[in-house]
Coordinates of C-alpha atoms and ligand atoms in Angstrom, one line a residue:
X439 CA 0.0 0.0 0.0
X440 CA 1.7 3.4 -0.8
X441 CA 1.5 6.0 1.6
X442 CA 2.4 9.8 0.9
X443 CA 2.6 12.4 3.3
X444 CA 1.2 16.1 1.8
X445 CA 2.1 19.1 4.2
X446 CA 1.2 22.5 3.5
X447 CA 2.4 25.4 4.9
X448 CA 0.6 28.7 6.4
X449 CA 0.3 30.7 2.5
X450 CA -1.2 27.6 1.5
X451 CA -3.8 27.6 4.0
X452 CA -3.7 31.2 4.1
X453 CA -7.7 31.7 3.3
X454 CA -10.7 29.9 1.8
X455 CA -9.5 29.9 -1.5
X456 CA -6.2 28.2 -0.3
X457 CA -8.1 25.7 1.8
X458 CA -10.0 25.0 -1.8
X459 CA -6.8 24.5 -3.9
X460 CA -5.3 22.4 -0.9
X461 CA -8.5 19.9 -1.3
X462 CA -8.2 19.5 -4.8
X463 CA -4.4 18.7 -4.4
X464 CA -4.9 16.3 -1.8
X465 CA -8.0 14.7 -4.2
X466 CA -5.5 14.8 -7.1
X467 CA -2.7 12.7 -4.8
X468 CA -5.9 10.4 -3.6
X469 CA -6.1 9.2 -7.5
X470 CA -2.2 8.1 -7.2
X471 CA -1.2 6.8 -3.8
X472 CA -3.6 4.5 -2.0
X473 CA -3.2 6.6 1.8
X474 CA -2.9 10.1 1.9
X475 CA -1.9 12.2 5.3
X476 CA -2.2 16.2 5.4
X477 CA -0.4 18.0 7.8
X478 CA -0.9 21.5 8.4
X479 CA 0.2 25.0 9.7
X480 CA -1.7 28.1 11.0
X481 CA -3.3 29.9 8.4
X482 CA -1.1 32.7 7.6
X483 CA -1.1 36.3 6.1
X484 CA -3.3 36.8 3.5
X485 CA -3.6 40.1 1.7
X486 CA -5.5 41.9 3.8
X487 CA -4.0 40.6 7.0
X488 CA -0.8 42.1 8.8
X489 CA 0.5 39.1 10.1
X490 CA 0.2 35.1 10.3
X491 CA -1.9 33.5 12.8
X492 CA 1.5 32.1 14.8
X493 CA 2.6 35.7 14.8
X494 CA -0.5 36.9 16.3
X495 CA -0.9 34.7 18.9
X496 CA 2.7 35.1 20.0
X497 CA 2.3 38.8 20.2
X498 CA -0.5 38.6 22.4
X499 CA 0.4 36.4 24.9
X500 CA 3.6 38.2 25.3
X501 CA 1.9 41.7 25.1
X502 CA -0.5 39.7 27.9
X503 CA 2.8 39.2 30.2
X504 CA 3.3 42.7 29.9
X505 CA -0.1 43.8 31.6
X506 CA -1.8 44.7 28.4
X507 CA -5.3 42.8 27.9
X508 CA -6.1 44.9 24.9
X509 CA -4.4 43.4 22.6
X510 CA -5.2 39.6 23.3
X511 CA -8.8 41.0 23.1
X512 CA -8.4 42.4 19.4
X513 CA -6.2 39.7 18.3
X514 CA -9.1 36.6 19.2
X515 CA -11.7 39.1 17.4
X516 CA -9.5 39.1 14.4
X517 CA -8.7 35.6 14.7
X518 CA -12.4 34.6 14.9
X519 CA -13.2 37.1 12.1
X520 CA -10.6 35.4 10.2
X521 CA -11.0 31.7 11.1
X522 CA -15.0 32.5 10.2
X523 CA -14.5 33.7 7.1
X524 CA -12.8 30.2 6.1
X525 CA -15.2 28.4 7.5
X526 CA -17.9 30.4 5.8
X527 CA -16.2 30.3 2.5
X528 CA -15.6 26.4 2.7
X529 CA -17.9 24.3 3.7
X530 CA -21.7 24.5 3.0
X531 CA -23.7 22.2 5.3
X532 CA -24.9 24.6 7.7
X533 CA -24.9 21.8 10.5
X534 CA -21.1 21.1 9.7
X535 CA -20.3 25.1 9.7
X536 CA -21.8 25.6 12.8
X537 CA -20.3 22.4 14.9
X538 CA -16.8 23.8 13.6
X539 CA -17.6 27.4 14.5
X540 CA -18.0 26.2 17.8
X541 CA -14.8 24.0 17.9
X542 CA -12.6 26.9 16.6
X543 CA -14.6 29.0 19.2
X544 CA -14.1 26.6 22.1
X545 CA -10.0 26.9 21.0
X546 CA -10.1 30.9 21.0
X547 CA -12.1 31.3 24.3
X548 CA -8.8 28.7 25.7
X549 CA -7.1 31.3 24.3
X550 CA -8.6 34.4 26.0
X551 CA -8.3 32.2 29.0
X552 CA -4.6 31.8 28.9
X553 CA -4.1 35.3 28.2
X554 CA -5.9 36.5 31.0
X555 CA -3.9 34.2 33.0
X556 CA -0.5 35.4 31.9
X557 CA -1.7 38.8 32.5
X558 CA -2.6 38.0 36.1
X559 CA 1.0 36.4 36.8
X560 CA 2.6 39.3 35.2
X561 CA 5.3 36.8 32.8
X562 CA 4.8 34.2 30.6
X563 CA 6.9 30.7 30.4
X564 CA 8.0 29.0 27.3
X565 CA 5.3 26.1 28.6
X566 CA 2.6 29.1 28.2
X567 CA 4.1 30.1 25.2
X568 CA 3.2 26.6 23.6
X569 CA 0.3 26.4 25.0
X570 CA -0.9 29.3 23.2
X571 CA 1.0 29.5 20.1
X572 CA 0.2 26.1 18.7
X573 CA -3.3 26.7 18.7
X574 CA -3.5 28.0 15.3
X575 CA -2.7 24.7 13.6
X576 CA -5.5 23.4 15.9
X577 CA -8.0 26.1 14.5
X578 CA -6.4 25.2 10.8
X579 CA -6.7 21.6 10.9
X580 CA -10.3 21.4 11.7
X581 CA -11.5 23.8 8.9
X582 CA -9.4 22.0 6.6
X583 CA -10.4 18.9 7.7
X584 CA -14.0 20.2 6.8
X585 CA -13.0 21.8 3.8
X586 CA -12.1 18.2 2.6
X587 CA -15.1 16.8 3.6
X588 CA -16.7 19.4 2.1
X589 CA -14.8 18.0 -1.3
X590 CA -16.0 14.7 -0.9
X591 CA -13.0 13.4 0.4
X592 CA -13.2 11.4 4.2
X593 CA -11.0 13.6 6.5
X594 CA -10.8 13.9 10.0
X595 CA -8.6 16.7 12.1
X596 CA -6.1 15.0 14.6
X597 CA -4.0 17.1 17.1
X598 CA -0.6 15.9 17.2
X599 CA -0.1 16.3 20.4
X600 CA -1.7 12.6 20.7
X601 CA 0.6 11.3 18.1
X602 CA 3.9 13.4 18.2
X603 CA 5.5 12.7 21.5
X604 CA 8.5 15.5 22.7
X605 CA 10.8 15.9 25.9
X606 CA 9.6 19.1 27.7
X607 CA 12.5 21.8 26.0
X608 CA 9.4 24.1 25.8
X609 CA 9.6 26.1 22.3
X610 CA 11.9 24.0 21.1
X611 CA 10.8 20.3 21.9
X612 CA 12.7 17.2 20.5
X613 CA 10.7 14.0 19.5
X614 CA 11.1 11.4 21.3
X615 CA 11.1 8.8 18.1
X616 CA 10.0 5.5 19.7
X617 CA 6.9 6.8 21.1
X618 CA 6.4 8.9 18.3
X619 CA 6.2 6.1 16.3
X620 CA 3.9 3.9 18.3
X621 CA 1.6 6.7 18.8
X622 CA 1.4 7.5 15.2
X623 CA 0.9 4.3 13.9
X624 CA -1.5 3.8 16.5
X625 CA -3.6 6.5 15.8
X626 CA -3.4 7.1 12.3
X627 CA -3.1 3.2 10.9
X628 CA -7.0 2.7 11.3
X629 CA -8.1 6.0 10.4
X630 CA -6.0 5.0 6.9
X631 CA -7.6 1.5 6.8
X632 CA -11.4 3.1 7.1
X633 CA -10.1 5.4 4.0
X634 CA -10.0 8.4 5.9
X635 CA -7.6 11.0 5.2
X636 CA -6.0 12.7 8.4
X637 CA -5.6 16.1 8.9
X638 CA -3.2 16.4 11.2
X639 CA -1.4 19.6 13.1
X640 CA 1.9 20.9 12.5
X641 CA 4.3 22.4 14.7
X642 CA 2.7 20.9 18.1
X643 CA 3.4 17.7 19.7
X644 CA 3.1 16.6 23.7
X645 CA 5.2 15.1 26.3
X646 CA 4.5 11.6 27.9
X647 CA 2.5 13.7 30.2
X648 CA 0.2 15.3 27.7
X649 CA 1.2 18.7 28.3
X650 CA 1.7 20.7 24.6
X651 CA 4.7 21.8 23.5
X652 CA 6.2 23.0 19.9
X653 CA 8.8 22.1 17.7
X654 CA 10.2 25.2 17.5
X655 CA 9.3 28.2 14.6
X656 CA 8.6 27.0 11.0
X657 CA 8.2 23.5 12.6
X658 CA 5.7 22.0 10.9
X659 CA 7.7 20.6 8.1
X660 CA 9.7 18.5 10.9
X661 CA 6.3 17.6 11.9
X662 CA 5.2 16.4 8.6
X663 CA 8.7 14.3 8.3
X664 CA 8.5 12.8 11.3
X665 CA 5.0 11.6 10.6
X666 CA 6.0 10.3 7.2
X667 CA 9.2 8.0 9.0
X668 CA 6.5 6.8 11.4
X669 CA 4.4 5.5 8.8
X670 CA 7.0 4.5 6.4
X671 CA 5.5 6.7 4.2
X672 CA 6.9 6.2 -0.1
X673 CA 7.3 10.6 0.0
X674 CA 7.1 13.4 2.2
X675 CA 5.8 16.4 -0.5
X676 CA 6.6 19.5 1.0
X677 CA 3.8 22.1 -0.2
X678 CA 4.5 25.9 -0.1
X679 CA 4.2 29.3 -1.7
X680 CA 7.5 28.8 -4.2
X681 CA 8.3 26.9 -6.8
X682 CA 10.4 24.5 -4.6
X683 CA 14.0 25.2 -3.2
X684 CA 15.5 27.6 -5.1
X685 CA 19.0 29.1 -5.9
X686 CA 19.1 31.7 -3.1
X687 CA 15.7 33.3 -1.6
X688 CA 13.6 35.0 -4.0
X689 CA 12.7 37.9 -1.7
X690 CA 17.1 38.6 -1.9
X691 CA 17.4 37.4 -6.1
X692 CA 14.3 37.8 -8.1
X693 CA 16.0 35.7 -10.8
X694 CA 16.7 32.5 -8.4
X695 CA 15.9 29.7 -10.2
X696 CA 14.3 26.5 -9.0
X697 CA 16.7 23.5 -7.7
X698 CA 15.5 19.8 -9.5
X699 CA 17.4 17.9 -7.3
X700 CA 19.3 17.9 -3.8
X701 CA 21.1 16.1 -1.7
X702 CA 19.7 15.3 1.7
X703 CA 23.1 17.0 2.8
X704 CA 22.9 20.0 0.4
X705 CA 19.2 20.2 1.9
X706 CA 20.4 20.6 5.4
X707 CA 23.2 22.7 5.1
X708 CA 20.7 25.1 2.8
X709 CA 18.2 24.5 5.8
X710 CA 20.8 25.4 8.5
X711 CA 22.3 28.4 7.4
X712 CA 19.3 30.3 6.9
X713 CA 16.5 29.3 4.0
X714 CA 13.7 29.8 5.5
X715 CA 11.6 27.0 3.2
X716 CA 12.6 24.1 5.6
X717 CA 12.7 23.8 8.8
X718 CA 16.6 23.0 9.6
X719 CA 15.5 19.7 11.4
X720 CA 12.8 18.4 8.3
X721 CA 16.1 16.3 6.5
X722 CA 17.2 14.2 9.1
X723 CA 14.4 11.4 10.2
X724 CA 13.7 11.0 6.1
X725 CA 17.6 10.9 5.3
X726 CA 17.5 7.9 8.0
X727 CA 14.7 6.3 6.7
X728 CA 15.5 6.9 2.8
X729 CA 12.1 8.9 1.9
X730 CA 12.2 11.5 -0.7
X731 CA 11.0 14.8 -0.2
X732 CA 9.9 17.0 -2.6
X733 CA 9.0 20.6 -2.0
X734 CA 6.4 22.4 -4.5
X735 CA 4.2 25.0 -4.8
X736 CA 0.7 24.7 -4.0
X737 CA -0.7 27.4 -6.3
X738 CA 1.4 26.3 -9.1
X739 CA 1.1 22.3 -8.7
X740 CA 2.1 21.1 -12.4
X741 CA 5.3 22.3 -11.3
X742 CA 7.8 19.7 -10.9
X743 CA 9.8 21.8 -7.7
X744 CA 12.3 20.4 -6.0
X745 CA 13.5 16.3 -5.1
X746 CA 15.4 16.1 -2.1
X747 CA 16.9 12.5 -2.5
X748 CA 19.9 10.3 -0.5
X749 CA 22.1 10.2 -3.6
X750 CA 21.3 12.9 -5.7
X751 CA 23.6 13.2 -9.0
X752 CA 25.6 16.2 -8.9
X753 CA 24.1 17.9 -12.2
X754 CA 23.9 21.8 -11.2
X755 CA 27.6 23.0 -11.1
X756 CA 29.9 23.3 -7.6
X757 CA 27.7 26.2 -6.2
X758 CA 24.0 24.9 -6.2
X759 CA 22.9 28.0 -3.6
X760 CA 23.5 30.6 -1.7
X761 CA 21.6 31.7 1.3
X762 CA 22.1 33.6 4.3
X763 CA 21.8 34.0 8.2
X764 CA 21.5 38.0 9.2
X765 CA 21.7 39.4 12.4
X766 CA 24.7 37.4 13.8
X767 CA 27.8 38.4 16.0
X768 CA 31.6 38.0 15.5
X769 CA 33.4 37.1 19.1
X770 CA 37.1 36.8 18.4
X771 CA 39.2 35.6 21.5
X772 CA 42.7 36.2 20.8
X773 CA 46.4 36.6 22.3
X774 CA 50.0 35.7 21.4
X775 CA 50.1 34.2 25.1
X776 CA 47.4 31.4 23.8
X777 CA 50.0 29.7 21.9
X778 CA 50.4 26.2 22.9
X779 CA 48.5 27.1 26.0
X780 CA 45.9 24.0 25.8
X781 CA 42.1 24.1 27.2
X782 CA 41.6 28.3 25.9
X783 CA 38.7 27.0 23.1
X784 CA 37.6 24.5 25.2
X785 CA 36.8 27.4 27.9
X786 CA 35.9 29.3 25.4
X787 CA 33.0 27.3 24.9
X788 CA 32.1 26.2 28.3
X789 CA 31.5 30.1 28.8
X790 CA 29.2 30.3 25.7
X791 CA 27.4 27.0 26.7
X792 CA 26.8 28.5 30.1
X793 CA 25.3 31.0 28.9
X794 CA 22.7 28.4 26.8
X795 CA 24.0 30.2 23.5
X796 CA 24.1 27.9 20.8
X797 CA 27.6 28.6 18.2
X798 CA 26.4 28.7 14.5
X799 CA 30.0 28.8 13.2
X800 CA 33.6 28.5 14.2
X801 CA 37.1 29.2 12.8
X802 CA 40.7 29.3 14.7
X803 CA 43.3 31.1 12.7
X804 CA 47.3 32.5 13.0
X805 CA 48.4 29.4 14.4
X806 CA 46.3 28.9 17.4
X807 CA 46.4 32.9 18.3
X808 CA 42.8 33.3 17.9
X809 CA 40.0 31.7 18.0
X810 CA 36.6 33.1 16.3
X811 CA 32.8 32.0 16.7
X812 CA 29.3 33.1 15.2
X813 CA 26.6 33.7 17.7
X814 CA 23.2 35.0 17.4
X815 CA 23.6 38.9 17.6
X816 CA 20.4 38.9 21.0
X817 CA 23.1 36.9 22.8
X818 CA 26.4 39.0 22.5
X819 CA 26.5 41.0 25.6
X820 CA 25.8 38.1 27.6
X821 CA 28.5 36.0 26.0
X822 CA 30.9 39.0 26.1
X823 CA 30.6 39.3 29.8
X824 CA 30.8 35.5 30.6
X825 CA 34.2 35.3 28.2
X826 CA 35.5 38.4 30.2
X827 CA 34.8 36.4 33.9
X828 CA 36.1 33.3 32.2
X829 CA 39.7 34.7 30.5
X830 CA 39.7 37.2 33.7
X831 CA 43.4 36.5 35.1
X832 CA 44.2 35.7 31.6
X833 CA 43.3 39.1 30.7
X834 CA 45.3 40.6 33.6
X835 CA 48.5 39.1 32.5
X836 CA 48.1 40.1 28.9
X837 CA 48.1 36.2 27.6
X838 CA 44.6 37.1 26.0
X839 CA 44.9 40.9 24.7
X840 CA 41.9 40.7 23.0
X841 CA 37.5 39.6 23.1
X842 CA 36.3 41.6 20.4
X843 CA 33.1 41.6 19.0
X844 CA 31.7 42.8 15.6
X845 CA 27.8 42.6 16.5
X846 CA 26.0 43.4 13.0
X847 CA 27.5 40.6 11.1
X848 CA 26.0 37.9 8.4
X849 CA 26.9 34.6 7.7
X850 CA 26.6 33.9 3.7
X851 CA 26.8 30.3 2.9
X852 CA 27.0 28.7 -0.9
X853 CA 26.1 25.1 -0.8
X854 CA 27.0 22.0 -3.4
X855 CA 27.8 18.7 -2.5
X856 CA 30.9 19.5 -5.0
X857 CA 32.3 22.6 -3.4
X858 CA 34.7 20.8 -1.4
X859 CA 35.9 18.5 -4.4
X860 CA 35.8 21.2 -6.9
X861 CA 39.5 22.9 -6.9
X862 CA 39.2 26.7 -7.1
X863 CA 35.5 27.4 -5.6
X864 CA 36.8 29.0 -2.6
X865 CA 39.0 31.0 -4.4
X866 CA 35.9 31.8 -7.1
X867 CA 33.4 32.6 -4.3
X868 CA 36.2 34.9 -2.3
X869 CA 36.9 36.8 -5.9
X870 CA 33.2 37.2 -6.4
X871 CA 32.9 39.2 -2.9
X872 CA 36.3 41.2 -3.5
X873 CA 35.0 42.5 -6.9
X874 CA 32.1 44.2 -5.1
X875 CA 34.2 45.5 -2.4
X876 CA 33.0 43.6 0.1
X877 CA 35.0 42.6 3.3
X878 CA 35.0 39.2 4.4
X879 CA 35.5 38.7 8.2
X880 CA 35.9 35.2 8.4
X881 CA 35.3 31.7 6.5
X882 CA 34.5 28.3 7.3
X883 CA 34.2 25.3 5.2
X884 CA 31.4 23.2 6.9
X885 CA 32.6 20.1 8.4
X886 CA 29.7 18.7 6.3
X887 CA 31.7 19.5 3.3
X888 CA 28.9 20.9 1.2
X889 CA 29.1 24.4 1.7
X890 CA 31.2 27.2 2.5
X891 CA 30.2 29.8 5.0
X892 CA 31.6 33.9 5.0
X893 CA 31.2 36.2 7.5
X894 CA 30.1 39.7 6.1
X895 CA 28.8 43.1 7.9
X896 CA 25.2 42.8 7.6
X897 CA 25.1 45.9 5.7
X898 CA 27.0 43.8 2.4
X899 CA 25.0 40.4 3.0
X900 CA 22.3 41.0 0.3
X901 CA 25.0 42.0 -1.9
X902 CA 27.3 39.3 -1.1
X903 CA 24.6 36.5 -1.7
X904 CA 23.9 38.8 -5.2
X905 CA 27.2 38.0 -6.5
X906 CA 27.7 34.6 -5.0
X907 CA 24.5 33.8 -6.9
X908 CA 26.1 34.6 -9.5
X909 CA 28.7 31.7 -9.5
X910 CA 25.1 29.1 -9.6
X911 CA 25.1 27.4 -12.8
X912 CA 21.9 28.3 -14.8
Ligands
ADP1083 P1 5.5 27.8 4.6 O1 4.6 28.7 5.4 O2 4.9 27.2 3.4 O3 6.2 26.9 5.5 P2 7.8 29.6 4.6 O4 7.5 31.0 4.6 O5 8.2 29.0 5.9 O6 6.6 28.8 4.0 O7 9.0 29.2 3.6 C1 8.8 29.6 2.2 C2 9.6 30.9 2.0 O8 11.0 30.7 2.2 C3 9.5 31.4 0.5 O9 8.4 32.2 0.3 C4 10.8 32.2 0.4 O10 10.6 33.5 0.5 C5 11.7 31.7 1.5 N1 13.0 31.2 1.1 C6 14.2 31.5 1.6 N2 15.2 30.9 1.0 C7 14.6 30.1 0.0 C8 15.2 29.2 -1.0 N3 16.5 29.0 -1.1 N4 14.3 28.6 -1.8 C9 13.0 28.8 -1.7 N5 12.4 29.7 -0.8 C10 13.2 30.3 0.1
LIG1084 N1 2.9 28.0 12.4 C1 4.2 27.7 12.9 C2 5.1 29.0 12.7 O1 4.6 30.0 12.2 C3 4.8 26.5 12.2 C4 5.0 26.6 10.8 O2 4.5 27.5 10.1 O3 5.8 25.7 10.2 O4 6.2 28.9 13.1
MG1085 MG1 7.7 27.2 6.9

């Protein structure tokens, strides 16, 4: 029995419309595969909104912490007005409409409830913050689920927090793959056998003890992979609002071109250092499992997009893509006394880990006489002072002269599985920078071997992924 997973993404469920053109996809891949699973996200901006549903929700029960009840007030009346609408605009048995107005209603009165709470205690906890921000794939999944119905396709909503099981690192939640698994199969296995096609949530799963968490921002695609290894699914197709994965981010290179294939690899580094279309985490249970993934667009689905594969043949030139992480710091630790003086990196990065600042990127230069790091830029003062307490007596005697940080930095990173076997790229993507004046800072080959990472000021990234684009074989 073949089994494909379909998962679309906020744009895709954006509106009634959307919702529509997601049903007819998912009756299109019912005429091919013989079980079909939807996952979904929040419903996100659409035209006339300002924000996605995630957004929104996040805003107000921070806003909340802060002792304002205005705002959670406005945001669930636009967040009914908008959940309505779809509902309105999707399904037409007035018995169905209503029962789902009332579900989505029961979800947003939660919401209000929470709020109010948070207000009350005056701060809000990354538990909270789950609570409340994963409710808009819970308000998603049932409309779609109707709006399936609706198409005369069997659907039924399922919240993953009974099938995607997580430890408790609130906001950013690991699953916990055994009981993942068992769960899943569990719960979706019969629903598949009856010929029903779940709808199931994005982004949210559960600990062992029930209580919701999330798989961090944009997690829905992990959601979507994990579900597919659970079932064994035959693909994993990856719907969004472009064409696939593409050469750098359109929003940076209006001419970036659509990717045909990728490596699993390629697809990770790609994901890691910054393009937004996966989730950085989406790659790794398919990769172990051997599932392809392809990414397309739902409002353009003759397109072919993009196959993410194990083995993919190495057909689009050493530099595949270019993407880019902004808003990134440069901490240098250096000194001629930290020759030969063993332990200073791994210090070093004991006093970052203390600080529960993850490191994005490292290089050591001149011989052991400095060491440099990438951090996020929110979490350089806190970094600077822990390295100063660390390296104190070290800074006395003059045997460190030296933590400097460059705070508005950029990471650039041009990805191919061939970059590291190609002689000359490094030298080609350095030369591409250098003709448009731009400085780099540092420059790490990924241990990965599929890409090559630049630090650049944030004020020359745009540019600098401009003219590594360039080097992308068309
Ligand atoms: P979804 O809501 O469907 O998950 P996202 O907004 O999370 O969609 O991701 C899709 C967006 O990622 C695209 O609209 C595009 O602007 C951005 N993006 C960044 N880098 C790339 C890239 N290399 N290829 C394609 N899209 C990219
Ligand atoms: N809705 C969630 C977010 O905005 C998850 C996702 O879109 O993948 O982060
Ligand atoms: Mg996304």
């Amino acid at each position: 029995m073949s089994l494909v997973v379909l998962k679309f993404g906020g744009t895709s469920v954006r509106d009634a419309q959307a919702m529509q053109q997601v049903a007819r996809i998912a009756r299109t891949a019912g005429a091919s595969w013989d079980n079909v699973v939807v996952v979904t996200s929040a419903m996100g901006k659409s035209p006339t909104d300002a924000i996605k549903v995630t957004d929104s929700l996040l805003i107000a029960s921070r806003t909340a912490a802060e002792g304002d009840s205005e705002t959670f007030h406005r945001v669930r009346r636009e967040l009914a007005d908008k959940h309505q609408a779809a509902i309105d605009g999707v399904i037409t048995n007035p018995d169905e409409r209503q029962r789902i107005s009332q579900e989505v209603e029961q979800l947003l009165s939660g919401f209000e409830m929470l709020c109010a709470s948070v207000r009350v205690l005056g701060e809000i906890t990354p538990r909270a913050l789950d609570a409340i921000s994963g409710l808009g794939e819970r308000m998603a999944a049932r409309i779609l689920a109707a709006a399936l119905r609706n198409n005369g396709i069997a659907a039924q909503a399922v919240d993953a927090t009974e099938i995607i099981i997580t430890n408790d690192y609130y906001q950013s939640a690991a699953p916990l793959m055994d009981a993942t698994r068992e769960k899943t199969r569990a719960r979706l296995l019969p629903l598949l056998a009856a010929g029903i096609v779940p709808v199931v949530t994005g982004f949210i799963g559960a600990t062992a003890s029930g209580v919701p968490t999330t798989l961090g921002r944009g997690g829905s695609d992990y959601s979507a992979s994990l579900i597919g290894a659970a079932l064994s699914a035959d693909e994993v197709h990856n719907y969004t609002d472009v064409d696939g994965v593409m050469t750098a981010d359109p929003r940076i290179v209006p001419d970036a071109r659509t990717i045909k294939v990728l490596t699993g690899q390629e697809m990770s580094e790609l994901a890691f250092f910054g393009a937004q279309v996966l989730h950085p985490m989406t790659i790794a249970p398919l990769l172990e499992s051997g599932i392809p993934l392809r990414v397309k667009n739902s409002f353009n689905p003759q397109h072919p997009g993009t196959l993410i594969i194990h083995d993919a043949a190495r057909s689009e030139g050493a530099v595949k893509a270019v993407t880019v992480i902004d808003q990134v710091s440069l901490v240098t630790v250096a000194g001629r006394g930290m020759k030969g003086v063993p332990g200073i990196a791994g210090r070093t990065f004991m006093a970052v880990a203390h600080t529960n600042t993850s490191v994005l990127m490292i290089s050591q230069a001149s011989a052991e006489q400095s060491i440099c790091f990438v951090i996020p830029r929110a979490a350089a003062t806190k970094v600077l002072h822990e390295l100063e307490h660390e390296f104190n007596r070290e800074l006395g005697h003059q045997e460190i002269d030296r933590i400097g940080v460059m705070e508005d930095e950029a990471i650039v990173t041009a990805v191919g599985k061939a970059i590291a076997e190609t002689p000359g790229v490094s030298g080609r993507v350095c030369t591409a920078l250098g003709a448009q004046g731009i400085n780099i800072h540092a420059i790490a080959q990924g241990s990965s071997e599929c890409g090559i990472s630049l630090i650049v000021g944030s004020k020359d990234s745009r540019e600098a992924v401009r003219a590594i684009h360039a080097l992308t074989s068309a």
